[in-house]
PDB file of C-alpha atoms in Angstrom:
ATOM      1  CA  MET A   1      43.984 -14.541 -27.321  1.00  0.00           C
ATOM      2  CA  GLN A   2      47.489 -14.474 -25.925  1.00  0.00           C
ATOM      3  CA  ILE A   3      47.800 -14.742 -22.143  1.00  0.00           C
ATOM      4  CA  THR A   4      51.195 -13.718 -20.771  1.00  0.00           C
ATOM      5  CA  GLN A   5      51.406 -16.508 -18.181  1.00  0.00           C
ATOM      6  CA  GLN A   6      49.081 -19.112 -16.689  1.00  0.00           C
ATOM      7  CA  ARG A   7      48.852 -17.453 -13.279  1.00  0.00           C
ATOM      8  CA  TYR A   8      46.610 -15.045 -11.417  1.00  0.00           C
ATOM      9  CA  TYR A   9      47.541 -11.374 -11.303  1.00  0.00           C
ATOM     10  CA  THR A  10      46.020  -8.832  -8.981  1.00  0.00           C
ATOM     11  CA  PRO A  11      44.843  -5.562 -10.543  1.00  0.00           C
ATOM     12  CA  GLU A  12      47.713  -3.820  -8.742  1.00  0.00           C
ATOM     13  CA  GLU A  13      50.258  -6.213 -10.252  1.00  0.00           C
ATOM     14  CA  TYR A  14      48.789  -5.641 -13.694  1.00  0.00           C
ATOM     15  CA  LEU A  15      49.032  -1.856 -13.396  1.00  0.00           C
ATOM     16  CA  GLU A  16      52.626  -2.088 -12.214  1.00  0.00           C
ATOM     17  CA  LEU A  17      53.547  -4.347 -15.126  1.00  0.00           C
ATOM     18  CA  GLU A  18      51.625  -2.203 -17.583  1.00  0.00           C
ATOM     19  CA  GLU A  19      53.519   0.930 -16.634  1.00  0.00           C
ATOM     20  CA  ALA A  20      56.826  -0.727 -17.543  1.00  0.00           C
ATOM     21  CA  ALA A  21      55.577  -2.691 -20.581  1.00  0.00           C
ATOM     22  CA  GLU A  22      56.506  -1.809 -24.138  1.00  0.00           C
ATOM     23  CA  TYR A  23      53.078  -2.854 -25.448  1.00  0.00           C
ATOM     24  CA  LYS A  24      49.605  -2.499 -24.000  1.00  0.00           C
ATOM     25  CA  SER A  25      47.791  -5.427 -22.408  1.00  0.00           C
ATOM     26  CA  GLU A  26      44.253  -6.028 -21.222  1.00  0.00           C
ATOM     27  CA  TYR A  27      43.374  -7.350 -17.772  1.00  0.00           C
ATOM     28  CA  ILE A  28      40.436  -9.744 -17.398  1.00  0.00           C
ATOM     29  CA  ASP A  29      39.746 -10.939 -13.851  1.00  0.00           C
ATOM     30  CA  GLY A  30      43.263 -12.078 -13.040  1.00  0.00           C
ATOM     31  CA  GLN A  31      44.614 -12.742 -16.524  1.00  0.00           C
ATOM     32  CA  ILE A  32      46.847 -10.410 -18.538  1.00  0.00           C
ATOM     33  CA  ILE A  33      46.266 -10.561 -22.272  1.00  0.00           C
ATOM     34  CA  THR A  34      48.673  -8.926 -24.690  1.00  0.00           C
ATOM     35  CA  MET A  35      47.237  -6.824 -27.491  1.00  0.00           C
ATOM     36  CA  ALA A  36      48.608  -6.839 -31.012  1.00  0.00           C
ATOM     37  CA  GLY A  37      49.166  -3.638 -32.940  1.00  0.00           C
ATOM     38  CA  GLY A  38      46.388  -2.334 -35.159  1.00  0.00           C
ATOM     39  CA  THR A  39      46.194  -2.527 -38.935  1.00  0.00           C
ATOM     40  CA  ILE A  40      46.342   0.615 -41.028  1.00  0.00           C
ATOM     41  CA  ASN A  41      42.577   0.392 -41.652  1.00  0.00           C
ATOM     42  CA  HIS A  42      41.955   0.150 -37.933  1.00  0.00           C
ATOM     43  CA  ASN A  43      44.057   3.211 -37.242  1.00  0.00           C
ATOM     44  CA  ARG A  44      42.454   5.210 -40.044  1.00  0.00           C
ATOM     45  CA  ILE A  45      38.903   4.455 -38.880  1.00  0.00           C
ATOM     46  CA  GLY A  46      39.598   5.034 -35.196  1.00  0.00           C
ATOM     47  CA  GLY A  47      41.541   8.188 -35.991  1.00  0.00           C
ATOM     48  CA  ASN A  48      38.820   9.530 -38.275  1.00  0.00           C
ATOM     49  CA  PHE A  49      36.101   9.014 -35.672  1.00  0.00           C
ATOM     50  CA  TYR A  50      38.165  10.462 -32.840  1.00  0.00           C
ATOM     51  CA  ALA A  51      39.241  13.537 -34.817  1.00  0.00           C
ATOM     52  CA  VAL A  52      35.737  14.490 -35.974  1.00  0.00           C
ATOM     53  CA  LEU A  53      34.229  13.853 -32.526  1.00  0.00           C
ATOM     54  CA  ASN A  54      36.929  15.813 -30.746  1.00  0.00           C
ATOM     55  CA  PHE A  55      36.472  18.801 -33.048  1.00  0.00           C
ATOM     56  CA  ALA A  56      32.672  18.700 -32.794  1.00  0.00           C
ATOM     57  CA  PHE A  57      32.740  18.705 -28.983  1.00  0.00           C
ATOM     58  CA  ARG A  58      35.361  21.432 -28.538  1.00  0.00           C
ATOM     59  CA  GLN A  59      32.730  23.866 -27.148  1.00  0.00           C
ATOM     60  CA  GLN A  60      30.494  21.275 -25.482  1.00  0.00           C
ATOM     61  CA  GLU A  61      30.573  19.448 -22.177  1.00  0.00           C
ATOM     62  CA  TYR A  62      31.765  16.178 -23.631  1.00  0.00           C
ATOM     63  CA  GLU A  63      35.266  14.765 -23.709  1.00  0.00           C
ATOM     64  CA  VAL A  64      36.657  12.288 -26.208  1.00  0.00           C
ATOM     65  CA  PHE A  65      39.487   9.830 -25.584  1.00  0.00           C
ATOM     66  CA  ASN A  66      41.339   7.520 -27.963  1.00  0.00           C
ATOM     67  CA  SER A  67      42.728   4.042 -27.310  1.00  0.00           C
ATOM     68  CA  ASP A  68      45.490   5.343 -25.031  1.00  0.00           C
ATOM     69  CA  MET A  69      42.992   5.852 -22.198  1.00  0.00           C
ATOM     70  CA  ARG A  70      42.413   2.860 -19.940  1.00  0.00           C
ATOM     71  CA  LEU A  71      38.912   1.915 -18.715  1.00  0.00           C
ATOM     72  CA  TRP A  72      38.155   0.021 -15.484  1.00  0.00           C
ATOM     73  CA  ILE A  73      35.002  -2.138 -15.424  1.00  0.00           C
ATOM     74  CA  HIS A  74      34.486  -2.757 -11.725  1.00  0.00           C
ATOM     75  CA  GLN A  75      31.844  -5.505 -11.777  1.00  0.00           C
ATOM     76  CA  LYS A  76      33.794  -7.637 -14.256  1.00  0.00           C
ATOM     77  CA  ARG A  77      37.280  -6.752 -12.963  1.00  0.00           C
ATOM     78  CA  ILE A  78      38.468  -5.709 -16.407  1.00  0.00           C
ATOM     79  CA  TYR A  79      40.993  -3.114 -17.534  1.00  0.00           C
ATOM     80  CA  THR A  80      40.659  -2.389 -21.234  1.00  0.00           C
ATOM     81  CA  TYR A  81      41.417   0.230 -23.887  1.00  0.00           C
ATOM     82  CA  PRO A  82      38.352   1.129 -26.002  1.00  0.00           C
ATOM     83  CA  ASP A  83      39.195   2.547 -29.418  1.00  0.00           C
ATOM     84  CA  VAL A  84      37.151   5.712 -28.780  1.00  0.00           C
ATOM     85  CA  THR A  85      35.367   6.773 -25.594  1.00  0.00           C
ATOM     86  CA  VAL A  86      33.025   9.697 -24.989  1.00  0.00           C
ATOM     87  CA  ILE A  87      32.350  11.055 -21.505  1.00  0.00           C
ATOM     88  CA  ALA A  88      29.631  13.522 -20.533  1.00  0.00           C
ATOM     89  CA  GLY A  89      30.857  16.184 -18.132  1.00  0.00           C
ATOM     90  CA  GLU A  90      33.975  15.521 -16.098  1.00  0.00           C
ATOM     91  CA  PRO A  91      35.846  12.204 -16.261  1.00  0.00           C
ATOM     92  CA  GLU A  92      35.697  10.051 -13.151  1.00  0.00           C
ATOM     93  CA  PHE A  93      39.083   8.535 -12.383  1.00  0.00           C
ATOM     94  CA  PHE A  94      39.698   5.245 -10.604  1.00  0.00           C
ATOM     95  CA  ASN A  95      41.663   5.715  -7.368  1.00  0.00           C
ATOM     96  CA  ASN A  96      42.528   9.266  -8.497  1.00  0.00           C
ATOM     97  CA  ARG A  97      44.640   7.905 -11.348  1.00  0.00           C
ATOM     98  CA  THR A  98      44.273  10.184 -14.345  1.00  0.00           C
ATOM     99  CA  ASP A  99      45.080   7.317 -16.732  1.00  0.00           C
ATOM    100  CA  ILE A 100      42.022   5.227 -15.712  1.00  0.00           C
ATOM    101  CA  ILE A 101      38.435   6.325 -16.312  1.00  0.00           C
ATOM    102  CA  THR A 102      35.221   4.710 -15.082  1.00  0.00           C
ATOM    103  CA  ASN A 103      32.292   6.705 -16.547  1.00  0.00           C
ATOM    104  CA  PRO A 104      32.027   6.240 -20.333  1.00  0.00           C
ATOM    105  CA  GLN A 105      28.789   7.224 -22.047  1.00  0.00           C
ATOM    106  CA  ILE A 106      29.700   6.066 -25.559  1.00  0.00           C
ATOM    107  CA  ILE A 107      32.222   3.402 -26.569  1.00  0.00           C
ATOM    108  CA  VAL A 108      33.431   2.716 -30.094  1.00  0.00           C
ATOM    109  CA  GLU A 109      35.303  -0.431 -31.130  1.00  0.00           C
ATOM    110  CA  VAL A 110      36.834  -1.146 -34.542  1.00  0.00           C
ATOM    111  CA  LEU A 111      36.458  -4.845 -35.277  1.00  0.00           C
ATOM    112  CA  SER A 112      38.981  -7.363 -36.521  1.00  0.00           C
ATOM    113  CA  LYS A 113      38.507 -11.022 -37.434  1.00  0.00           C
ATOM    114  CA  SER A 114      39.969 -12.166 -34.135  1.00  0.00           C
ATOM    115  CA  THR A 115      37.990  -9.766 -31.916  1.00  0.00           C
ATOM    116  CA  LYS A 116      34.633  -9.502 -33.669  1.00  0.00           C
ATOM    117  CA  ASN A 117      32.796 -12.036 -31.501  1.00  0.00           C
ATOM    118  CA  TYR A 118      34.470 -10.900 -28.291  1.00  0.00           C
ATOM    119  CA  ASP A 119      33.655  -7.224 -28.872  1.00  0.00           C
ATOM    120  CA  SER A 120      30.045  -7.877 -29.842  1.00  0.00           C
ATOM    121  CA  GLU A 121      29.278 -10.417 -27.107  1.00  0.00           C
ATOM    122  CA  ASP A 122      31.428 -10.760 -23.968  1.00  0.00           C
ATOM    123  CA  LYS A 123      32.859  -7.261 -24.040  1.00  0.00           C
ATOM    124  CA  PHE A 124      29.484  -5.674 -24.750  1.00  0.00           C
ATOM    125  CA  GLN A 125      28.062  -7.595 -21.803  1.00  0.00           C
ATOM    126  CA  ALA A 126      30.860  -6.272 -19.595  1.00  0.00           C
ATOM    127  CA  TYR A 127      30.358  -2.705 -20.785  1.00  0.00           C
ATOM    128  CA  ARG A 128      26.656  -2.916 -19.953  1.00  0.00           C
ATOM    129  CA  THR A 129      27.486  -3.271 -16.254  1.00  0.00           C
ATOM    130  CA  ILE A 130      28.695   0.362 -16.291  1.00  0.00           C
ATOM    131  CA  SER A 131      25.860   2.633 -15.166  1.00  0.00           C
ATOM    132  CA  THR A 132      26.869   5.584 -17.365  1.00  0.00           C
ATOM    133  CA  PHE A 133      27.225   3.498 -20.553  1.00  0.00           C
ATOM    134  CA  GLN A 134      24.465   4.285 -23.065  1.00  0.00           C
ATOM    135  CA  GLU A 135      25.713   3.756 -26.616  1.00  0.00           C
ATOM    136  CA  TYR A 136      27.995   1.293 -28.417  1.00  0.00           C
ATOM    137  CA  LEU A 137      29.331   1.338 -31.968  1.00  0.00           C
ATOM    138  CA  LEU A 138      31.004  -1.637 -33.643  1.00  0.00           C
ATOM    139  CA  ILE A 139      32.775  -0.624 -36.850  1.00  0.00           C
ATOM    140  CA  ASP A 140      33.896  -3.199 -39.416  1.00  0.00           C
ATOM    141  CA  GLN A 141      37.282  -2.446 -40.948  1.00  0.00           C
ATOM    142  CA  THR A 142      36.989  -4.912 -43.851  1.00  0.00           C
ATOM    143  CA  ARG A 143      33.783  -3.485 -45.355  1.00  0.00           C
ATOM    144  CA  ILE A 144      31.338  -0.628 -44.855  1.00  0.00           C
ATOM    145  CA  HIS A 145      29.263  -1.837 -41.924  1.00  0.00           C
ATOM    146  CA  ILE A 146      28.471  -0.419 -38.478  1.00  0.00           C
ATOM    147  CA  ASP A 147      26.268  -1.769 -35.695  1.00  0.00           C
ATOM    148  CA  GLN A 148      24.939   0.951 -33.399  1.00  0.00           C
ATOM    149  CA  PHE A 149      23.441  -0.068 -30.054  1.00  0.00           C
ATOM    150  CA  SER A 150      21.659   2.509 -27.895  1.00  0.00           C
ATOM    151  CA  LYS A 151      20.108   2.060 -24.473  1.00  0.00           C
ATOM    152  CA  THR A 152      16.352   2.638 -24.333  1.00  0.00           C
ATOM    153  CA  GLY A 153      15.601   1.458 -20.790  1.00  0.00           C
ATOM    154  CA  LYS A 154      16.710  -0.901 -18.057  1.00  0.00           C
ATOM    155  CA  LYS A 155      18.145  -3.991 -19.782  1.00  0.00           C
ATOM    156  CA  GLN A 156      16.784  -2.703 -23.104  1.00  0.00           C
ATOM    157  CA  TRP A 157      18.893  -1.811 -26.138  1.00  0.00           C
ATOM    158  CA  THR A 158      18.046  -1.093 -29.761  1.00  0.00           C
ATOM    159  CA  LEU A 159      20.173  -1.887 -32.802  1.00  0.00           C
ATOM    160  CA  ARG A 160      20.606   0.082 -36.001  1.00  0.00           C
ATOM    161  CA  GLU A 161      22.840  -1.046 -38.867  1.00  0.00           C
ATOM    162  CA  TYR A 162      24.650   1.103 -41.446  1.00  0.00           C
ATOM    163  CA  ASP A 163      26.101  -0.288 -44.661  1.00  0.00           C
ATOM    164  CA  ASP A 164      25.625   2.333 -47.397  1.00  0.00           C
ATOM    165  CA  GLU A 165      28.439   4.736 -48.229  1.00  0.00           C
ATOM    166  CA  ASP A 166      26.037   7.664 -48.627  1.00  0.00           C
ATOM    167  CA  GLU A 167      24.579   7.210 -45.118  1.00  0.00           C
ATOM    168  CA  ALA A 168      25.475   9.180 -41.998  1.00  0.00           C
ATOM    169  CA  ILE A 169      25.628   7.903 -38.433  1.00  0.00           C
ATOM    170  CA  ALA A 170      23.648  10.011 -35.984  1.00  0.00           C
ATOM    171  CA  LEU A 171      24.548   9.264 -32.392  1.00  0.00           C
ATOM    172  CA  VAL A 172      21.537   8.867 -30.131  1.00  0.00           C
ATOM    173  CA  THR A 173      22.844  10.089 -26.778  1.00  0.00           C
ATOM    174  CA  VAL A 174      24.866  13.117 -27.930  1.00  0.00           C
ATOM    175  CA  PRO A 175      24.357  15.740 -30.701  1.00  0.00           C
ATOM    176  CA  PHE A 176      26.737  14.357 -33.310  1.00  0.00           C
ATOM    177  CA  GLU A 177      26.645  13.007 -36.856  1.00  0.00           C
ATOM    178  CA  ILE A 178      29.353  11.666 -39.154  1.00  0.00           C
ATOM    179  CA  SER A 179      29.042  10.478 -42.730  1.00  0.00           C
ATOM    180  CA  LEU A 180      30.288   7.017 -43.584  1.00  0.00           C
ATOM    181  CA  GLN A 181      32.462   8.625 -46.253  1.00  0.00           C
ATOM    182  CA  ASP A 182      34.249  10.645 -43.575  1.00  0.00           C
ATOM    183  CA  LEU A 183      34.425   7.669 -41.209  1.00  0.00           C
ATOM    184  CA  TYR A 184      36.000   5.431 -43.856  1.00  0.00           C
ATOM    185  CA  ASN A 185      38.126   8.180 -45.387  1.00  0.00           C
ATOM    186  CA  LYS A 186      41.323   6.743 -46.958  1.00  0.00           C
ATOM    187  CA  VAL A 187      40.369   3.195 -45.913  1.00  0.00           C
ATOM    188  CA  ASN A 188      41.386   0.620 -48.502  1.00  0.00           C
ATOM    189  CA  PHE A 189      39.459  -2.655 -48.228  1.00  0.00           C
ATOM    190  CA  GLU A 190      42.067  -4.518 -50.290  1.00  0.00           C
ATOM    191  CA  PRO A 191      43.887  -6.502 -49.149  1.00  0.00           C
ATOM    192  CA  VAL A 192      41.709  -7.843 -46.355  1.00  0.00           C
ATOM    193  CA  GLU A 193      43.356  -7.679 -42.909  1.00  0.00           C
ATOM    194  CA  SER A 194      46.251 -10.044 -42.487  1.00  0.00           C
ATOM    195  CA  GLU A 195      46.376 -13.146 -40.351  1.00  0.00           C
ATOM    196  CA  GLY A 196      49.207 -11.519 -38.401  1.00  0.00           C
ATOM    197  CA  GLU A 197      46.761  -9.857 -36.035  1.00  0.00           C
ATOM    198  CA  SER A 198      45.334 -13.110 -34.708  1.00  0.00           C
ATOM    199  CA  GLY A 199      46.839 -12.354 -31.308  1.00  0.00           C
ATOM    200  CA  ASP A 200      44.668  -9.249 -30.938  1.00  0.00           C
ATOM    201  CA  VAL A 201      42.033  -9.685 -28.274  1.00  0.00           C
ATOM    202  CA  GLU A 202      40.752  -6.233 -27.562  1.00  0.00           C
ATOM    203  CA  GLY A 203      39.863  -4.779 -30.925  1.00  0.00           C
ATOM    204  CA  LEU A 204      43.009  -2.838 -31.605  1.00  0.00           C
ATOM    205  CA  GLY A 205      43.844  -4.711 -34.777  1.00  0.00           C
TER     206      GLY A 205
END
């Protein structure tokens, strides 16, 4: 976790800095945290999921965004960039800014060594404060393994795990299925991700 400076930033200051920055950063309740670039496996997995989802929903009332779209989590005062986001119906924009959404239904994160615990614990807890959020996928980039969380009731979530190459992931809250072969298409598990991404906080590495 790499914090730019030991000082408090307002959300407005963060957005102003982010517009001029060369690299993306995450905002967590006053702190700005730089995000390292993703590995090739990360980009392949995120790209595969986004491409298949986007094609599947071309005639449906769902919209898919990749990691360029910023998400605002009001209760936790967090700006972040999920790897893949699905919205039902029209996107709801924060303060009429078309680069910030607030109503995700499904969020997908591709894990790295440095972000695995954060994505599965603190970030998941933050996402759960969003009323529209109903499904969460955590995809391992070093092996075939996916954790799928789906909301079943107030403060109730179920977990399903996938780890066989011949399986397919069926999303619970939208009509969509993807095989693990397609999800991990062209992913090479050797070598294992490098230590160079240790500065990645958000799951983009």
